[in-house]
């Protein structure tokens, strides 16, 4: 196992932990199953344009893209460095 594989594996783990943390900190956006069955009260949703929730969702999206790119890179590195 080379140094490049170890570094890319650690980066992949850090990225996955960051995604888990960001998803857990986000507010729920729906009423779940009870809202789907009972009609739910979605008219009372506040229309925040630039809140911490929207910024967190944006960063989660970027972290997910980085995770998939890193996952592909780790796979390619492990295949070609054998």
mmCIF file of N, CA, C and O in Angstrom:
data_model
loop_
_atom_site.group_PDB
_atom_site.id
_atom_site.type_symbol
_atom_site.label_atom_id
_atom_site.label_comp_id
_atom_site.label_asym_id
_atom_site.label_seq_id
_atom_site.Cartn_x
_atom_site.Cartn_y
_atom_site.Cartn_z
ATOM 1 N N UNK A 1 0.855 -1.167 0.000
ATOM 2 C CA UNK A 1 0.000 0.000 0.000
ATOM 3 C C UNK A 1 0.902 1.232 0.000
ATOM 4 O O UNK A 1 1.695 1.436 0.895
ATOM 5 N N UNK A 2 0.725 2.045 -1.006
ATOM 6 C CA UNK A 2 1.577 3.207 -1.156
ATOM 7 C C UNK A 2 1.078 4.417 -0.393
ATOM 8 O O UNK A 2 -0.032 4.445 0.152
ATOM 9 N N UNK A 3 1.916 5.417 -0.371
ATOM 10 C CA UNK A 3 1.586 6.656 0.326
ATOM 11 C C UNK A 3 0.400 7.345 -0.334
ATOM 12 O O UNK A 3 -0.481 7.893 0.345
ATOM 13 N N UNK A 4 0.338 7.298 -1.654
ATOM 14 C CA UNK A 4 -0.761 7.940 -2.373
ATOM 15 C C UNK A 4 -2.105 7.281 -2.046
ATOM 16 O O UNK A 4 -3.115 7.971 -1.898
ATOM 17 N N UNK A 5 -2.090 5.959 -1.907
ATOM 18 C CA UNK A 5 -3.324 5.263 -1.537
ATOM 19 C C UNK A 5 -3.767 5.627 -0.127
ATOM 20 O O UNK A 5 -4.952 5.795 0.133
ATOM 21 N N UNK A 6 -2.826 5.752 0.781
ATOM 22 C CA UNK A 6 -3.166 6.096 2.160
ATOM 23 C C UNK A 6 -3.722 7.514 2.235
ATOM 24 O O UNK A 6 -4.745 7.757 2.891
ATOM 25 N N UNK A 7 -3.091 8.443 1.546
ATOM 26 C CA UNK A 7 -3.551 9.835 1.561
ATOM 27 C C UNK A 7 -4.945 9.954 0.944
ATOM 28 O O UNK A 7 -5.825 10.619 1.493
ATOM 29 N N UNK A 8 -5.158 9.294 -0.184
ATOM 30 C CA UNK A 8 -6.474 9.373 -0.820
ATOM 31 C C UNK A 8 -7.541 8.681 0.012
ATOM 32 O O UNK A 8 -8.686 9.141 0.066
ATOM 33 N N UNK A 9 -7.195 7.602 0.698
ATOM 34 C CA UNK A 9 -8.150 6.943 1.586
ATOM 35 C C UNK A 9 -8.530 7.806 2.767
ATOM 36 O O UNK A 9 -9.704 7.873 3.157
ATOM 37 N N UNK A 10 -7.548 8.490 3.351
ATOM 38 C CA UNK A 10 -7.826 9.386 4.476
ATOM 39 C C UNK A 10 -8.694 10.554 4.012
ATOM 40 O O UNK A 10 -9.634 10.956 4.716
ATOM 41 N N UNK A 11 -8.404 11.096 2.838
ATOM 42 C CA UNK A 11 -9.237 12.190 2.308
ATOM 43 C C UNK A 11 -10.669 11.719 2.066
ATOM 44 O O UNK A 11 -11.631 12.471 2.315
ATOM 45 N N UNK A 12 -10.837 10.495 1.598
ATOM 46 C CA UNK A 12 -12.175 9.952 1.361
ATOM 47 C C UNK A 12 -12.934 9.792 2.680
ATOM 48 O O UNK A 12 -14.119 10.121 2.758
ATOM 49 N N UNK A 13 -12.250 9.332 3.707
ATOM 50 C CA UNK A 13 -12.890 9.184 5.015
ATOM 51 C C UNK A 13 -13.270 10.550 5.581
ATOM 52 O O UNK A 13 -14.378 10.724 6.107
ATOM 53 N N UNK A 14 -12.376 11.525 5.476
ATOM 54 C CA UNK A 14 -12.682 12.872 5.977
ATOM 55 C C UNK A 14 -13.864 13.493 5.231
ATOM 56 O O UNK A 14 -14.725 14.154 5.831
ATOM 57 N N UNK A 15 -13.922 13.271 3.935
ATOM 58 C CA UNK A 15 -15.030 13.805 3.134
ATOM 59 C C UNK A 15 -16.351 13.142 3.532
ATOM 60 O O UNK A 15 -17.376 13.808 3.636
ATOM 61 N N UNK A 16 -16.321 11.839 3.784
ATOM 62 C CA UNK A 16 -17.553 11.151 4.175
ATOM 63 C C UNK A 16 -18.020 11.591 5.553
ATOM 64 O O UNK A 16 -19.226 11.760 5.779
ATOM 65 N N UNK A 17 -17.101 11.813 6.481
ATOM 66 C CA UNK A 17 -17.478 12.308 7.808
ATOM 67 C C UNK A 17 -18.054 13.723 7.701
ATOM 68 O O UNK A 17 -19.032 14.057 8.377
ATOM 69 N N UNK A 18 -17.488 14.542 6.828
ATOM 70 C CA UNK A 18 -18.006 15.901 6.624
ATOM 71 C C UNK A 18 -19.424 15.864 6.058
ATOM 72 O O UNK A 18 -20.294 16.639 6.492
ATOM 73 N N UNK A 19 -19.675 14.967 5.118
ATOM 74 C CA UNK A 19 -21.021 14.854 4.550
ATOM 75 C C UNK A 19 -22.011 14.415 5.614
ATOM 76 O O UNK A 19 -23.119 14.960 5.712
ATOM 77 N N UNK A 20 -21.631 13.440 6.432
ATOM 78 C CA UNK A 20 -22.526 12.967 7.491
ATOM 79 C C UNK A 20 -22.857 14.102 8.452
ATOM 80 O O UNK A 20 -24.015 14.315 8.818
ATOM 81 N N UNK A 21 -21.848 14.867 8.835
ATOM 82 C CA UNK A 21 -22.081 15.987 9.740
ATOM 83 C C UNK A 21 -22.975 17.053 9.140
ATOM 84 O O UNK A 21 -23.885 17.567 9.811
ATOM 85 N N UNK A 22 -22.748 17.386 7.879
ATOM 86 C CA UNK A 22 -23.565 18.427 7.241
ATOM 87 C C UNK A 22 -25.011 17.984 7.074
ATOM 88 O O UNK A 22 -25.935 18.786 7.241
ATOM 89 N N UNK A 23 -25.218 16.723 6.753
ATOM 90 C CA UNK A 23 -26.587 16.230 6.595
ATOM 91 C C UNK A 23 -27.306 16.218 7.940
ATOM 92 O O UNK A 23 -28.489 16.565 8.025
ATOM 93 N N UNK A 24 -26.606 15.851 8.996
ATOM 94 C CA UNK A 24 -27.245 15.823 10.317
ATOM 95 C C UNK A 24 -27.596 17.212 10.818
ATOM 96 O O UNK A 24 -28.561 17.375 11.577
ATOM 97 N N UNK A 25 -26.850 18.241 10.434
ATOM 98 C CA UNK A 25 -27.125 19.593 10.882
ATOM 99 C C UNK A 25 -28.227 20.286 10.084
ATOM 100 O O UNK A 25 -28.717 21.332 10.494
ATOM 101 N N UNK A 26 -28.633 19.734 8.972
ATOM 102 C CA UNK A 26 -29.664 20.376 8.155
ATOM 103 C C UNK A 26 -31.039 20.200 8.779
ATOM 104 O O UNK A 26 -31.329 19.201 9.422
ATOM 105 N N UNK A 27 -31.887 21.194 8.546
ATOM 106 C CA UNK A 27 -33.270 21.111 9.001
ATOM 107 C C UNK A 27 -34.060 20.233 8.052
ATOM 108 O O UNK A 27 -33.780 20.183 6.853
ATOM 109 N N UNK A 28 -35.076 19.570 8.586
ATOM 110 C CA UNK A 28 -35.908 18.756 7.715
ATOM 111 C C UNK A 28 -36.785 19.683 6.878
ATOM 112 O O UNK A 28 -37.236 20.718 7.351
ATOM 113 N N UNK A 29 -37.043 19.299 5.644
ATOM 114 C CA UNK A 29 -37.763 20.196 4.738
ATOM 115 C C UNK A 29 -39.199 19.772 4.488
ATOM 116 O O UNK A 29 -39.917 20.446 3.785
ATOM 117 N N UNK A 30 -39.595 18.656 5.040
ATOM 118 C CA UNK A 30 -40.951 18.206 4.811
ATOM 119 C C UNK A 30 -41.563 17.657 6.086
ATOM 120 O O UNK A 30 -40.928 17.608 7.135
ATOM 121 N N UNK A 31 -42.802 17.257 5.966
ATOM 122 C CA UNK A 31 -43.497 16.698 7.111
ATOM 123 C C UNK A 31 -43.425 15.185 7.145
ATOM 124 O O UNK A 31 -44.060 14.574 7.983
ATOM 125 N N UNK A 32 -42.707 14.590 6.216
ATOM 126 C CA UNK A 32 -42.572 13.145 6.202
ATOM 127 C C UNK A 32 -43.835 12.457 5.742
ATOM 128 O O UNK A 32 -44.632 12.987 4.974
ATOM 129 N N UNK A 33 -44.043 11.272 6.249
ATOM 130 C CA UNK A 33 -45.184 10.461 5.835
ATOM 131 C C UNK A 33 -46.499 11.064 6.303
ATOM 132 O O UNK A 33 -47.502 11.004 5.591
ATOM 133 N N UNK A 34 -46.513 11.659 7.471
ATOM 134 C CA UNK A 34 -47.758 12.251 7.963
ATOM 135 C C UNK A 34 -48.196 13.425 7.081
ATOM 136 O O UNK A 34 -49.381 13.643 6.880
ATOM 137 N N UNK A 35 -47.258 14.173 6.546
ATOM 138 C CA UNK A 35 -47.604 15.269 5.649
ATOM 139 C C UNK A 35 -48.096 14.777 4.305
ATOM 140 O O UNK A 35 -48.955 15.394 3.672
ATOM 141 N N UNK A 36 -47.568 13.643 3.852
ATOM 142 C CA UNK A 36 -47.995 13.089 2.566
ATOM 143 C C UNK A 36 -49.399 12.506 2.661
ATOM 144 O O UNK A 36 -50.197 12.620 1.738
ATOM 145 N N UNK A 37 -49.721 11.905 3.782
ATOM 146 C CA UNK A 37 -51.036 11.277 3.928
ATOM 147 C C UNK A 37 -52.089 12.307 4.316
ATOM 148 O O UNK A 37 -53.162 12.364 3.726
ATOM 149 N N UNK A 38 -51.772 13.147 5.284
ATOM 150 C CA UNK A 38 -52.766 14.083 5.806
ATOM 151 C C UNK A 38 -52.814 15.407 5.079
ATOM 152 O O UNK A 38 -53.608 16.263 5.415
ATOM 153 N N UNK A 39 -51.993 15.619 4.118
ATOM 154 C CA UNK A 39 -52.020 16.881 3.394
ATOM 155 C C UNK A 39 -50.968 17.850 3.881
ATOM 156 O O UNK A 39 -50.496 18.667 3.129
ATOM 157 N N UNK A 40 -50.610 17.794 5.121
ATOM 158 C CA UNK A 40 -49.508 18.602 5.647
ATOM 159 C C UNK A 40 -49.709 20.097 5.478
ATOM 160 O O UNK A 40 -50.362 20.562 4.555
ATOM 161 N N UNK A 41 -49.162 20.856 6.346
ATOM 162 C CA UNK A 41 -49.259 22.311 6.289
ATOM 163 C C UNK A 41 -47.953 22.866 5.756
ATOM 164 O O UNK A 41 -47.055 23.203 6.493
ATOM 165 N N UNK A 42 -47.825 22.959 4.446
ATOM 166 C CA UNK A 42 -46.609 23.476 3.836
ATOM 167 C C UNK A 42 -46.718 24.962 3.520
ATOM 168 O O UNK A 42 -45.755 25.576 3.113
ATOM 169 N N UNK A 43 -47.898 25.545 3.702
ATOM 170 C CA UNK A 43 -48.056 26.954 3.385
ATOM 171 C C UNK A 43 -47.345 27.829 4.414
ATOM 172 O O UNK A 43 -47.019 28.965 4.144
ATOM 173 N N UNK A 44 -47.079 27.312 5.586
ATOM 174 C CA UNK A 44 -46.439 28.100 6.625
ATOM 175 C C UNK A 44 -44.920 28.082 6.545
ATOM 176 O O UNK A 44 -44.259 28.567 7.428
ATOM 177 N N UNK A 45 -44.371 27.513 5.502
ATOM 178 C CA UNK A 45 -42.917 27.445 5.380
ATOM 179 C C UNK A 45 -42.364 28.844 5.169
ATOM 180 O O UNK A 45 -42.861 29.610 4.348
ATOM 181 N N UNK A 46 -41.345 29.168 5.923
ATOM 182 C CA UNK A 46 -40.781 30.514 5.806
ATOM 183 C C UNK A 46 -39.906 30.600 4.565
ATOM 184 O O UNK A 46 -39.201 29.687 4.222
ATOM 185 N N UNK A 47 -39.928 31.730 3.914
ATOM 186 C CA UNK A 47 -39.222 31.918 2.664
ATOM 187 C C UNK A 47 -37.870 32.572 2.837
ATOM 188 O O UNK A 47 -37.658 33.669 2.348
ATOM 189 N N UNK A 48 -36.988 31.920 3.556
ATOM 190 C CA UNK A 48 -35.649 32.480 3.742
ATOM 191 C C UNK A 48 -34.870 32.318 2.442
ATOM 192 O O UNK A 48 -34.836 31.253 1.859
ATOM 193 N N UNK A 49 -34.242 33.375 2.017
ATOM 194 C CA UNK A 49 -33.500 33.301 0.763
ATOM 195 C C UNK A 49 -32.065 32.852 0.995
ATOM 196 O O UNK A 49 -31.565 31.996 0.303
ATOM 197 N N UNK A 50 -31.369 33.435 1.969
ATOM 198 C CA UNK A 50 -29.971 33.111 2.217
ATOM 199 C C UNK A 50 -29.754 32.831 3.690
ATOM 200 O O UNK A 50 -29.244 33.656 4.430
ATOM 201 N N UNK A 51 -30.160 31.682 4.140
ATOM 202 C CA UNK A 51 -29.972 31.351 5.539
ATOM 203 C C UNK A 51 -28.860 30.323 5.676
ATOM 204 O O UNK A 51 -28.265 29.886 4.702
ATOM 205 N N UNK A 52 -28.605 29.936 6.886
ATOM 206 C CA UNK A 52 -27.570 28.916 7.129
ATOM 207 C C UNK A 52 -27.979 27.584 6.518
ATOM 208 O O UNK A 52 -27.119 26.814 6.078
ATOM 209 N N UNK A 53 -29.260 27.324 6.473
ATOM 210 C CA UNK A 53 -29.742 26.066 5.897
ATOM 211 C C UNK A 53 -29.470 25.962 4.406
ATOM 212 O O UNK A 53 -29.083 24.902 3.913
ATOM 213 N N UNK A 54 -29.657 27.048 3.684
ATOM 214 C CA UNK A 54 -29.399 27.001 2.250
ATOM 215 C C UNK A 54 -27.903 26.924 1.964
ATOM 216 O O UNK A 54 -27.486 26.234 1.030
ATOM 217 N N UNK A 55 -27.109 27.608 2.786
ATOM 218 C CA UNK A 55 -25.658 27.519 2.595
ATOM 219 C C UNK A 55 -25.153 26.125 2.938
ATOM 220 O O UNK A 55 -24.285 25.583 2.253
ATOM 221 N N UNK A 56 -25.718 25.519 3.973
ATOM 222 C CA UNK A 56 -25.327 24.172 4.358
ATOM 223 C C UNK A 56 -25.714 23.165 3.278
ATOM 224 O O UNK A 56 -24.957 22.238 2.995
ATOM 225 N N UNK A 57 -26.862 23.362 2.659
ATOM 226 C CA UNK A 57 -27.278 22.485 1.569
ATOM 227 C C UNK A 57 -26.337 22.618 0.364
ATOM 228 O O UNK A 57 -26.002 21.625 -0.288
ATOM 229 N N UNK A 58 -25.898 23.838 0.094
ATOM 230 C CA UNK A 58 -24.969 24.063 -1.010
ATOM 231 C C UNK A 58 -23.627 23.391 -0.741
ATOM 232 O O UNK A 58 -23.068 22.718 -1.609
ATOM 233 N N UNK A 59 -23.122 23.536 0.481
ATOM 234 C CA UNK A 59 -21.845 22.911 0.824
ATOM 235 C C UNK A 59 -21.950 21.389 0.850
ATOM 236 O O UNK A 59 -20.993 20.690 0.526
ATOM 237 N N UNK A 60 -23.113 20.873 1.237
ATOM 238 C CA UNK A 60 -23.326 19.426 1.214
ATOM 239 C C UNK A 60 -23.266 18.910 -0.216
ATOM 240 O O UNK A 60 -22.708 17.844 -0.480
ATOM 241 N N UNK A 61 -23.827 19.674 -1.134
ATOM 242 C CA UNK A 61 -23.795 19.297 -2.542
ATOM 243 C C UNK A 61 -22.357 19.243 -3.058
ATOM 244 O O UNK A 61 -21.952 18.305 -3.741
ATOM 245 N N UNK A 62 -21.561 20.255 -2.699
ATOM 246 C CA UNK A 62 -20.158 20.273 -3.119
ATOM 247 C C UNK A 62 -19.366 19.136 -2.484
ATOM 248 O O UNK A 62 -18.509 18.528 -3.131
ATOM 249 N N UNK A 63 -19.647 18.831 -1.231
ATOM 250 C CA UNK A 63 -18.954 17.741 -0.556
ATOM 251 C C UNK A 63 -19.329 16.391 -1.171
ATOM 252 O O UNK A 63 -18.481 15.501 -1.264
ATOM 253 N N UNK A 64 -20.571 16.245 -1.607
ATOM 254 C CA UNK A 64 -20.979 15.000 -2.259
ATOM 255 C C UNK A 64 -20.270 14.831 -3.598
ATOM 256 O O UNK A 64 -19.845 13.723 -3.950
ATOM 257 N N UNK A 65 -20.125 15.914 -4.343
ATOM 258 C CA UNK A 65 -19.390 15.843 -5.614
ATOM 259 C C UNK A 65 -17.938 15.480 -5.352
ATOM 260 O O UNK A 65 -17.374 14.616 -6.047
ATOM 261 N N UNK A 66 -17.336 16.095 -4.347
ATOM 262 C CA UNK A 66 -15.943 15.778 -3.998
ATOM 263 C C UNK A 66 -15.816 14.330 -3.552
ATOM 264 O O UNK A 66 -14.831 13.648 -3.879
ATOM 265 N N UNK A 67 -16.808 13.818 -2.826
ATOM 266 C CA UNK A 67 -16.780 12.430 -2.376
ATOM 267 C C UNK A 67 -16.771 11.467 -3.564
ATOM 268 O O UNK A 67 -15.994 10.513 -3.590
ATOM 269 N N UNK A 68 -17.630 11.696 -4.540
ATOM 270 C CA UNK A 68 -17.683 10.801 -5.685
ATOM 271 C C UNK A 68 -16.417 10.882 -6.532
ATOM 272 O O UNK A 68 -15.929 9.871 -7.029
ATOM 273 N N UNK A 69 -15.867 12.075 -6.679
ATOM 274 C CA UNK A 69 -14.610 12.215 -7.422
ATOM 275 C C UNK A 69 -13.483 11.484 -6.689
ATOM 276 O O UNK A 69 -12.693 10.755 -7.300
ATOM 277 N N UNK A 70 -13.424 11.647 -5.373
ATOM 278 C CA UNK A 70 -12.407 10.953 -4.590
ATOM 279 C C UNK A 70 -12.588 9.442 -4.627
ATOM 280 O O UNK A 70 -11.612 8.696 -4.677
ATOM 281 N N UNK A 71 -13.830 8.982 -4.608
ATOM 282 C CA UNK A 71 -14.084 7.541 -4.668
ATOM 283 C C UNK A 71 -13.598 6.954 -5.988
ATOM 284 O O UNK A 71 -12.981 5.884 -6.013
ATOM 285 N N UNK A 72 -13.821 7.666 -7.076
ATOM 286 C CA UNK A 72 -13.335 7.195 -8.378
ATOM 287 C C UNK A 72 -11.811 7.223 -8.409
ATOM 288 O O UNK A 72 -11.166 6.280 -8.889
ATOM 289 N N UNK A 73 -11.221 8.286 -7.878
ATOM 290 C CA UNK A 73 -9.761 8.381 -7.851
ATOM 291 C C UNK A 73 -9.132 7.281 -7.006
ATOM 292 O O UNK A 73 -8.101 6.722 -7.383
ATOM 293 N N UNK A 74 -9.727 6.975 -5.867
ATOM 294 C CA UNK A 74 -9.198 5.904 -5.032
ATOM 295 C C UNK A 74 -9.274 4.573 -5.761
ATOM 296 O O UNK A 74 -8.328 3.765 -5.719
ATOM 297 N N UNK A 75 -10.341 4.343 -6.471
ATOM 298 C CA UNK A 75 -10.466 3.114 -7.258
ATOM 299 C C UNK A 75 -9.435 3.023 -8.367
ATOM 300 O O UNK A 75 -8.809 1.994 -8.576
ATOM 301 N N UNK A 76 -9.240 4.132 -9.079
ATOM 302 C CA UNK A 76 -8.269 4.151 -10.167
ATOM 303 C C UNK A 76 -6.858 3.990 -9.615
ATOM 304 O O UNK A 76 -6.034 3.244 -10.169
ATOM 305 N N UNK A 77 -6.563 4.662 -8.524
ATOM 306 C CA UNK A 77 -5.219 4.576 -7.938
ATOM 307 C C UNK A 77 -4.950 3.155 -7.448
ATOM 308 O O UNK A 77 -3.865 2.618 -7.665
ATOM 309 N N UNK A 78 -5.938 2.517 -6.838
ATOM 310 C CA UNK A 78 -5.702 1.167 -6.329
ATOM 311 C C UNK A 78 -5.535 0.157 -7.459
ATOM 312 O O UNK A 78 -4.833 -0.832 -7.290
ATOM 313 N N UNK A 79 -6.151 0.397 -8.599
ATOM 314 C CA UNK A 79 -6.011 -0.527 -9.737
ATOM 315 C C UNK A 79 -4.653 -0.346 -10.395
ATOM 316 O O UNK A 79 -3.949 -1.324 -10.682
ATOM 317 N N UNK A 80 -4.257 0.878 -10.648
ATOM 318 C CA UNK A 80 -3.047 1.128 -11.428
ATOM 319 C C UNK A 80 -1.755 1.073 -10.613
ATOM 320 O O UNK A 80 -0.685 1.020 -11.196
ATOM 321 N N UNK A 81 -1.823 1.104 -9.308
ATOM 322 C CA UNK A 81 -0.615 1.056 -8.514
ATOM 323 C C UNK A 81 -0.307 -0.347 -7.976
ATOM 324 O O UNK A 81 0.547 -0.503 -7.130
ATOM 325 N N UNK A 82 -0.980 -1.349 -8.478
ATOM 326 C CA UNK A 82 -0.694 -2.715 -8.043
ATOM 327 C C UNK A 82 0.492 -3.282 -8.766
ATOM 328 O O UNK A 82 0.866 -3.063 -9.799
#
